Coordinates of C-alpha atoms and ligand atoms in Angstrom, one line a residue:
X20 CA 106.6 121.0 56.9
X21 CA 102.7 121.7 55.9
X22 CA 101.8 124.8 57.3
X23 CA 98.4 123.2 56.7
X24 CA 99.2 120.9 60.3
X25 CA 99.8 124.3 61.9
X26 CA 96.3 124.6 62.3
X27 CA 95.5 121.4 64.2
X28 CA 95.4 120.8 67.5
X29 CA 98.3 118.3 67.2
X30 CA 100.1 117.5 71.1
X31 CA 103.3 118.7 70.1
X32 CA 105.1 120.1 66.7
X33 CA 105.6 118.4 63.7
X34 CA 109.2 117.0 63.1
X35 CA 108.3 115.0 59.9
X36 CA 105.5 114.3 57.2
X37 CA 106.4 111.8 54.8
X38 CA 103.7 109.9 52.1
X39 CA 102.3 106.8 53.7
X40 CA 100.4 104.2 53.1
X41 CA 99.2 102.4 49.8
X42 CA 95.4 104.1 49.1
X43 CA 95.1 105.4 45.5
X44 CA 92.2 108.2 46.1
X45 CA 94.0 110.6 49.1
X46 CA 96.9 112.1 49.4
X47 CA 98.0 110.1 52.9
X48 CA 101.1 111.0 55.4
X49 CA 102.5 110.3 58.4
X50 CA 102.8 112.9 60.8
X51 CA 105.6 112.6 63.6
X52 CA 105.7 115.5 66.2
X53 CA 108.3 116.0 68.8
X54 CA 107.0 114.1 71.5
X55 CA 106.2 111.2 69.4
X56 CA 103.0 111.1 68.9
X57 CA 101.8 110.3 65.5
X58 CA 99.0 111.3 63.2
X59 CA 97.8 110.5 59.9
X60 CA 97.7 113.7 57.1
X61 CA 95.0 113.3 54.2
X62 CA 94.3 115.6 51.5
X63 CA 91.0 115.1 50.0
X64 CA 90.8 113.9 46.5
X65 CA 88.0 116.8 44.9
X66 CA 88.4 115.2 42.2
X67 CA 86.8 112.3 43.3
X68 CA 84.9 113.8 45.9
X69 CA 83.2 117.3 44.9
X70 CA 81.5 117.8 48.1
X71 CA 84.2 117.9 51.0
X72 CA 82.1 120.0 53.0
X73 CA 79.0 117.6 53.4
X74 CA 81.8 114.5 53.1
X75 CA 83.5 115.5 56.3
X76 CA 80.1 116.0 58.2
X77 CA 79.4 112.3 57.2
X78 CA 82.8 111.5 59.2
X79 CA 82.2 113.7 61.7
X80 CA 78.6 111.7 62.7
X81 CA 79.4 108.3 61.7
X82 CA 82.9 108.3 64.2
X83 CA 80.8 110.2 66.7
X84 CA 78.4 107.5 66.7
X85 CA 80.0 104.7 66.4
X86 CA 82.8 106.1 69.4
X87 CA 79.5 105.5 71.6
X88 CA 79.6 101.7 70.9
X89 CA 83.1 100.3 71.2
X90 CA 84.8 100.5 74.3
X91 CA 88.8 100.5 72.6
X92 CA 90.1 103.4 71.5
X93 CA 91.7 102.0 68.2
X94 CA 88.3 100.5 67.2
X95 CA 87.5 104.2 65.6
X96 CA 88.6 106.4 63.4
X97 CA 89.1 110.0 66.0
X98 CA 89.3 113.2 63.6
X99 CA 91.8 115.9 65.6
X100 CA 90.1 118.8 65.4
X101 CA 91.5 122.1 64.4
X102 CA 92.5 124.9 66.1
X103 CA 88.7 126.6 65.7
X104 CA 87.2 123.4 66.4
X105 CA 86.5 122.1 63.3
X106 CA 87.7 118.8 61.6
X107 CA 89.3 119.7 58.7
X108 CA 91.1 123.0 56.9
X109 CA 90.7 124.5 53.9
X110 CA 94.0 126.1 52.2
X111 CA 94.3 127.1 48.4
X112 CA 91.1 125.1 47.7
X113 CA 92.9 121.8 49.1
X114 CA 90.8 120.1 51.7
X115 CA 93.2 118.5 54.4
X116 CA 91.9 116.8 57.5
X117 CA 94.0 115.1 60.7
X118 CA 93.3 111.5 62.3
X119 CA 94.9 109.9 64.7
X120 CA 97.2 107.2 63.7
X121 CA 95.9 103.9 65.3
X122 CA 98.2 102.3 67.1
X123 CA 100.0 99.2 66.9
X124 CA 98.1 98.1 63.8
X125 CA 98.4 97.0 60.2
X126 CA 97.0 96.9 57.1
X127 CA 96.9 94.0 54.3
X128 CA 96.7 94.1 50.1
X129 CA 95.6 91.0 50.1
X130 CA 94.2 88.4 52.8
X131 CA 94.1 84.6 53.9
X132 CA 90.7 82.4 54.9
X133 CA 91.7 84.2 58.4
X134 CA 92.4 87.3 57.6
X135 CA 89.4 87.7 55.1
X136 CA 86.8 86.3 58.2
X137 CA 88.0 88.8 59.9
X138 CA 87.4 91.3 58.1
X139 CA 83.7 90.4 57.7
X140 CA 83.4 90.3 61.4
X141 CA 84.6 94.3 61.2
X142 CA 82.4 95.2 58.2
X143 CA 79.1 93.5 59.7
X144 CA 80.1 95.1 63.2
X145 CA 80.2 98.3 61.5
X146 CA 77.1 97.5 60.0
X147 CA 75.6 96.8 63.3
X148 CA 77.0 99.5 64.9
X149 CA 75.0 101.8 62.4
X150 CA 71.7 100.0 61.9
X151 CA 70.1 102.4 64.4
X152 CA 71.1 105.8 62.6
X153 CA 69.3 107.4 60.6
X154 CA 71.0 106.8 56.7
X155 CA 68.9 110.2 55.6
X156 CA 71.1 112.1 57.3
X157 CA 74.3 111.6 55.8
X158 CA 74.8 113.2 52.1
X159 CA 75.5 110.7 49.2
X160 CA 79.2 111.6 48.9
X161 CA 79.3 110.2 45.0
X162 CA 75.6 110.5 44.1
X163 CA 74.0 107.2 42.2
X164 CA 77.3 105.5 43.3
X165 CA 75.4 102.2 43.2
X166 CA 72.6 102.4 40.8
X167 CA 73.5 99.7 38.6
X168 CA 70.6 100.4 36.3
X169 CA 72.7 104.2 35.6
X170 CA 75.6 102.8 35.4
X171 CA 73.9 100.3 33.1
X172 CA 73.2 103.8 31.1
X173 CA 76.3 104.9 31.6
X174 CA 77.8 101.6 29.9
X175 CA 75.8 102.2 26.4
X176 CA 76.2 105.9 26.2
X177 CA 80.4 104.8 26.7
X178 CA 79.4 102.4 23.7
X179 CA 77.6 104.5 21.8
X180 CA 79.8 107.5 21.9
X181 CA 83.3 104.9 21.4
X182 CA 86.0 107.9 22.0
X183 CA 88.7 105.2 22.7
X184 CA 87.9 103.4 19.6
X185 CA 87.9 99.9 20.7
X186 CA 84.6 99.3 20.5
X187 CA 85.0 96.6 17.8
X188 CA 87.8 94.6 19.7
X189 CA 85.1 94.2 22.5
X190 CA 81.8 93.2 20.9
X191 CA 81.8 90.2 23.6
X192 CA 82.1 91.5 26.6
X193 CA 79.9 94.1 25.4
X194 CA 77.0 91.6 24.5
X195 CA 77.4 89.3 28.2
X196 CA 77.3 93.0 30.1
X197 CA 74.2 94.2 28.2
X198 CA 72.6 90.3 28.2
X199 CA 72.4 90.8 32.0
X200 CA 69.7 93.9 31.6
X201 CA 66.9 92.1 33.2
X202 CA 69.2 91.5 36.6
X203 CA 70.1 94.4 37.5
X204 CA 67.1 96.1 38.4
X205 CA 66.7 93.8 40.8
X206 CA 68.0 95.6 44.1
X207 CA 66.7 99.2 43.3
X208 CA 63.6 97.7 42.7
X209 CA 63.6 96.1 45.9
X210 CA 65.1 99.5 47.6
X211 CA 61.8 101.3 45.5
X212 CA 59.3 99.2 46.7
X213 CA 60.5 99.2 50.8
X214 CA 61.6 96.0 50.8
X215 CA 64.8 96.8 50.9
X216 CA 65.9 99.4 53.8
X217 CA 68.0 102.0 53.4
X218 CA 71.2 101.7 55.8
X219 CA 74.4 103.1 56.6
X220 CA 77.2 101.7 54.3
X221 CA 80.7 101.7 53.1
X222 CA 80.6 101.9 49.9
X223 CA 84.5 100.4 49.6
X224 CA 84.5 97.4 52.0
X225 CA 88.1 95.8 50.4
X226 CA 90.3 93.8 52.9
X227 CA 92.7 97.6 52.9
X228 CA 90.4 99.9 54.0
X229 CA 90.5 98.0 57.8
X230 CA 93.4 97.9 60.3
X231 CA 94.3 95.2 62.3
X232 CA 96.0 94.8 65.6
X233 CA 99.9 94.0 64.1
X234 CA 100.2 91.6 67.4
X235 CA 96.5 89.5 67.5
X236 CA 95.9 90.2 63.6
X237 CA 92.4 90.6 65.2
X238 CA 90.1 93.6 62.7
X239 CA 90.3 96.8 64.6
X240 CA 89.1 99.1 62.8
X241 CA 87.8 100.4 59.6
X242 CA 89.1 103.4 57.9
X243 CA 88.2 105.0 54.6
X244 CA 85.2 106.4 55.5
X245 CA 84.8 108.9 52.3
X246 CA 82.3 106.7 50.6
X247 CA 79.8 106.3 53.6
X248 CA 76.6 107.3 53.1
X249 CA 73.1 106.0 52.5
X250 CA 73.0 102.6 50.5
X251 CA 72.0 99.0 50.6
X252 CA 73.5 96.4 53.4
X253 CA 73.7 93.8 50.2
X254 CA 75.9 96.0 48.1
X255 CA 78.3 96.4 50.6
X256 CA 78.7 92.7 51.2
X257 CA 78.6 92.4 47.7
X258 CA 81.9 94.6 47.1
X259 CA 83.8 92.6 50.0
X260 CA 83.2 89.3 48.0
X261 CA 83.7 90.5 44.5
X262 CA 87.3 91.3 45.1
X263 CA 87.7 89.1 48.2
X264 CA 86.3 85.9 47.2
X265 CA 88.3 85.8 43.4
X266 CA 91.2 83.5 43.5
X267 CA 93.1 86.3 41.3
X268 CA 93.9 90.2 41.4
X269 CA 91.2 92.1 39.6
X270 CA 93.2 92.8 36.8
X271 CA 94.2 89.7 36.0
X272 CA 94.9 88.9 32.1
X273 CA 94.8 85.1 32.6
X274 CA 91.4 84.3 33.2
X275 CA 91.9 80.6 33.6
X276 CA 93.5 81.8 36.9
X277 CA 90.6 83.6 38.0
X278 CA 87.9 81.8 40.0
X279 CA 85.2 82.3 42.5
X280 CA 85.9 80.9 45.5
X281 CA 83.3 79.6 47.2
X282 CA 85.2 78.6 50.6
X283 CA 86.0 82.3 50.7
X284 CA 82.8 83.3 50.1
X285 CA 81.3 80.9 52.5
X286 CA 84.0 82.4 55.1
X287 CA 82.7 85.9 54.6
X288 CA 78.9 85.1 54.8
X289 CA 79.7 83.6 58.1
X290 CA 82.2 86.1 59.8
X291 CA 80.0 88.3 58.6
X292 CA 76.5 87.3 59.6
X293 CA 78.7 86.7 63.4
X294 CA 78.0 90.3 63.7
X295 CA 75.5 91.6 61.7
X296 CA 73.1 88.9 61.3
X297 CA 71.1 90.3 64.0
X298 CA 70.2 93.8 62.5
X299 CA 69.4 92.7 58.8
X300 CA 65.8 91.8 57.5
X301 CA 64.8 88.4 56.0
X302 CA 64.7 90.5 52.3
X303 CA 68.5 91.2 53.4
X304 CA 70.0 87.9 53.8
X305 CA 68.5 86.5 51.0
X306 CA 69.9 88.8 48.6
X307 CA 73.0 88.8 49.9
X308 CA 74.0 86.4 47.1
X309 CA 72.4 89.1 44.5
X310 CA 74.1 91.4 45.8
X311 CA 78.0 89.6 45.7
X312 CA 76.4 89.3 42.0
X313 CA 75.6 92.8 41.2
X314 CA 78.6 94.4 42.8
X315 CA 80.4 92.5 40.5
X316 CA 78.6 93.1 37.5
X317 CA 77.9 96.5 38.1
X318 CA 82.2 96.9 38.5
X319 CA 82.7 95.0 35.6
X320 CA 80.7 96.9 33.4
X321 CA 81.9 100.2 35.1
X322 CA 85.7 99.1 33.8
X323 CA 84.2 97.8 30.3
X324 CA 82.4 101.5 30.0
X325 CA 85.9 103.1 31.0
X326 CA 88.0 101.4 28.4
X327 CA 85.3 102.5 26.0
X328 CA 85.4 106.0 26.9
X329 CA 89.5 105.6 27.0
X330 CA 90.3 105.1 30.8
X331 CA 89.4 108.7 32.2
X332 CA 88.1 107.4 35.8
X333 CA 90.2 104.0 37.0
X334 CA 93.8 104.8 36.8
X335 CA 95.5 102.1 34.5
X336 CA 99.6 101.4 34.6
X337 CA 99.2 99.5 31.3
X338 CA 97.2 99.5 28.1
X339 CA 94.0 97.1 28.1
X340 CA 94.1 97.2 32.1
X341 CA 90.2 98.4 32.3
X342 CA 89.2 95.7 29.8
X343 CA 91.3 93.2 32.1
X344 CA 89.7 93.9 34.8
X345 CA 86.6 93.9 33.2
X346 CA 86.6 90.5 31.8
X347 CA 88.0 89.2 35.2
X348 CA 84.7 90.7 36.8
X349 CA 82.6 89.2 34.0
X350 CA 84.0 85.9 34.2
X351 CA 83.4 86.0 38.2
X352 CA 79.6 86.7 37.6
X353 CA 79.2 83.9 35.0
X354 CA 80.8 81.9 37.7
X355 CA 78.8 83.5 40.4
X356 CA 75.6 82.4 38.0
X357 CA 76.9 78.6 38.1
X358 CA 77.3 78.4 41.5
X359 CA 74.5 80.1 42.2
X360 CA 72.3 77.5 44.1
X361 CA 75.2 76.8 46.2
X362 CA 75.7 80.3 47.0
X363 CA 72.0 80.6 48.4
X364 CA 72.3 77.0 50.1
X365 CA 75.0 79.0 52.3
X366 CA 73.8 82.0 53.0
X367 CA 70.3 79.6 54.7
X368 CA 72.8 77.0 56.6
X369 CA 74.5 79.5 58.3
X370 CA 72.2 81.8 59.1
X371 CA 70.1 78.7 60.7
X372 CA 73.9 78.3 63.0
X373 CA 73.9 81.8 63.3
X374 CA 69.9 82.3 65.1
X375 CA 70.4 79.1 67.1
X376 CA 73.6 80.4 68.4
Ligands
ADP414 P1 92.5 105.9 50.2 O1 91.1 106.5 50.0 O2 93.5 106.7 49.4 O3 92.6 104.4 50.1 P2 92.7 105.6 53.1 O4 91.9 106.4 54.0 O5 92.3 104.2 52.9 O6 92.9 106.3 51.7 O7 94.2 105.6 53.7 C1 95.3 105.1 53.0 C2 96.2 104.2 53.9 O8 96.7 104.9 55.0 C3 95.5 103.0 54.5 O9 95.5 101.9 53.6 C4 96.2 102.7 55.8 O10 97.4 102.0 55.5 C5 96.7 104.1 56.2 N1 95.8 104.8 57.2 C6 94.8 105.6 56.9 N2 94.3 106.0 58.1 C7 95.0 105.5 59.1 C8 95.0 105.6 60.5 N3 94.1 106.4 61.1 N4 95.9 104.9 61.2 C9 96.8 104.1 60.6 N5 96.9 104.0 59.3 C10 96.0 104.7 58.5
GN1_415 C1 87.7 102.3 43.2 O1 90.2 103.5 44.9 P1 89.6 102.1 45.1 O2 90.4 101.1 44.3 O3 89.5 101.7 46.6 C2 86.2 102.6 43.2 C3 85.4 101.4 43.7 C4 85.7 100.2 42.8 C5 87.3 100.0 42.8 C6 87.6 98.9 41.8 C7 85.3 106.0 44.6 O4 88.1 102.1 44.6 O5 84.1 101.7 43.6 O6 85.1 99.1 43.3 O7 88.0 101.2 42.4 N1 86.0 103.8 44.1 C8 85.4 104.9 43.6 O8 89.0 98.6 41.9 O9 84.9 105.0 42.5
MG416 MG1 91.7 103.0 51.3

């Protein structure tokens, strides 16, 4: 057994730990102790995250605030504090931290129409749920996680410096990431100039990171809350469409399989305007469609620049898998771009329903 769970303030002793789950960043397990009661064990990728210290203070005020606004329970993450009263330990430079496991719920890979309007509903609660604290407060956990015009830099420099080699086996993708400079400036220059407000967000709003009741299938809660931290409302509903509304896995290698769906997207625009629509400025909703185009560009070029560079960052099971997904994200956006008027004409009809409502 961990003598790291010795020093939380767990009901009862620990009978069993065993890995759980299916994330790909933390070191997840289940905790049993003796009189039943069940916890969830995660050790802190530093990797990822070099700042555990600031990272866990995030937690610590996001849960407390939010614990204010729901009434049940399970609709929260609840940290279990240490034995000093803290809310996580610290053991041979390994950060470990203790939640408790929420009851009676589940978590899905991939969703349905139903599943996926659900969890809109729980993202743009959570979004609501925040509007009125103050983003300044919490640290950027991955600093310049979303700047797309950096990661746009990042993307050349990866070209320009070639360690994998490929370079020449993707001159086109290459030339449809870099045609889209003009874009992507778009957001940060709307975040510059005011327009935009700076919010509370995810940062990694995928149909796993919430649980739902296992009996209802009703969104409980959402989990994953390393990437929270001061951002834009549009790129978070931008990351929940890119990889919700494709009618394919990300790393697809057939692309004539891979589609953007626009019932799906029109699903999450209204699940999520149910909840959040309220709290977001006129600037917001209408670049929510820019920003289900930038997420996606921005992740597409992020694999493209990590094949270059020879797959250091996104963990690949197979060779070519960061230039599969890639293409799969480029080949969304040129959709995105087709479909584009229709995507607006959405986001306007329902946010008429949604005002009148
Ligand atoms: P990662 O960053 O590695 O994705 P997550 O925090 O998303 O880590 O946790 C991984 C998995 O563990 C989740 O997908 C979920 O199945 C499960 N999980 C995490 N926290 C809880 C919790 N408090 N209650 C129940 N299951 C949880
Ligand atoms: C990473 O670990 P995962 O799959 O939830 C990445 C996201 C990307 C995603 C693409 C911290 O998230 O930004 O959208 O891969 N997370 C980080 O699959 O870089
Ligand atoms: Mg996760």
């Amino acid at each position: 057994m961990h003598s790291v769970l010795s020093r939380f303030a767990l009901s009862a002793a620990p009978v069993s730990c065993e890995p759980y789950g299916s994330g790909h960043i933390n070191g997840t397990q289940l905790v049993v102790c003796e009189n039943g009661a069940r916890y969830i064990l995660q050790q802190i990728n530093t990797a990822v995250f070099r700042e555990p210290v600031p990272l866990m203070r995030n937690i610590e005020l996001v849960t407390a605030h939010l614990r204010n606004k729901v009434s049940d329970p399970r609709g929260v993450l609840r940290l279990v504090p240490t034995q000093n009263g803290m809310s996580y330990v610290v053991e041979n430079g390994e950060y470990w931290r203790v939640y408790d496991l929420v009851q009676n719920s589940v978590c899905y890979q991939t969703a349905d129409q139903a599943l996926f309007c659900e969890s809109a509903v729980a993202f743009g609660r959570f979004q609501n749920q925040l509007s009125d604290f103050p983003a300044e407060q919490l640290a950027e956990t991955i600093p310049h996680f979303h700047d797309t015009p950096a990661r746009y830099a990042a993307l050349v420099r990866a070209i320009e410096e070639n360690a994998s080699g490929r370079r020449a086996n993707v001159q086109r993708e290459i030339d449809v990431a870099l045609g889209c400079e003009s874009f992507l400036h778009t957001l940060t220059d709307l975040q510059a100039s005011g327009d935009l407000p700076l919010r509370v967000t995810h940062n990694d709003t995928k149909i796993n990171n919430v649980l739902f009741d296992a009996e209802t299938k009703k969104a409980l809660c959402i989990i994953d809350l390393d990437t929270v931290m001061p951002g834009l409302s549009v790129n978070d509903f931008g990351d929940a469409i890119r990889f919700g509304a494709s009618t394919a896995a990300e790393d697809e290698q057939d692309l004539s399989r891979v589609h953007f769906d626009l019932d799906l997207y029109e699903t999450y625009v209204r699940g999520y305007l149910s909840t959040c629509g309220g709290s977001l400025t006129k600037t917001e909703i209408d670049m929510l469609p820019v920003g289900a185009k930038m997420m996606t560009l921005e992740c597409g070029m992020r694999f493209l620049a990590d094949h270059l560079a020879g797959d250091v960052y996104f963990h690949v099971s197979r060779e070519g898998q960061n230039l599969d997904r890639a293409r799969t994200q480029l080949q969304l956006v040129r959709e995105m771009d087709s479909h584009w008027d229709e995507m607006r004409r959405i986001v306007g009809r329902i946010v008429l329903h949604v005002s009148k409502e």
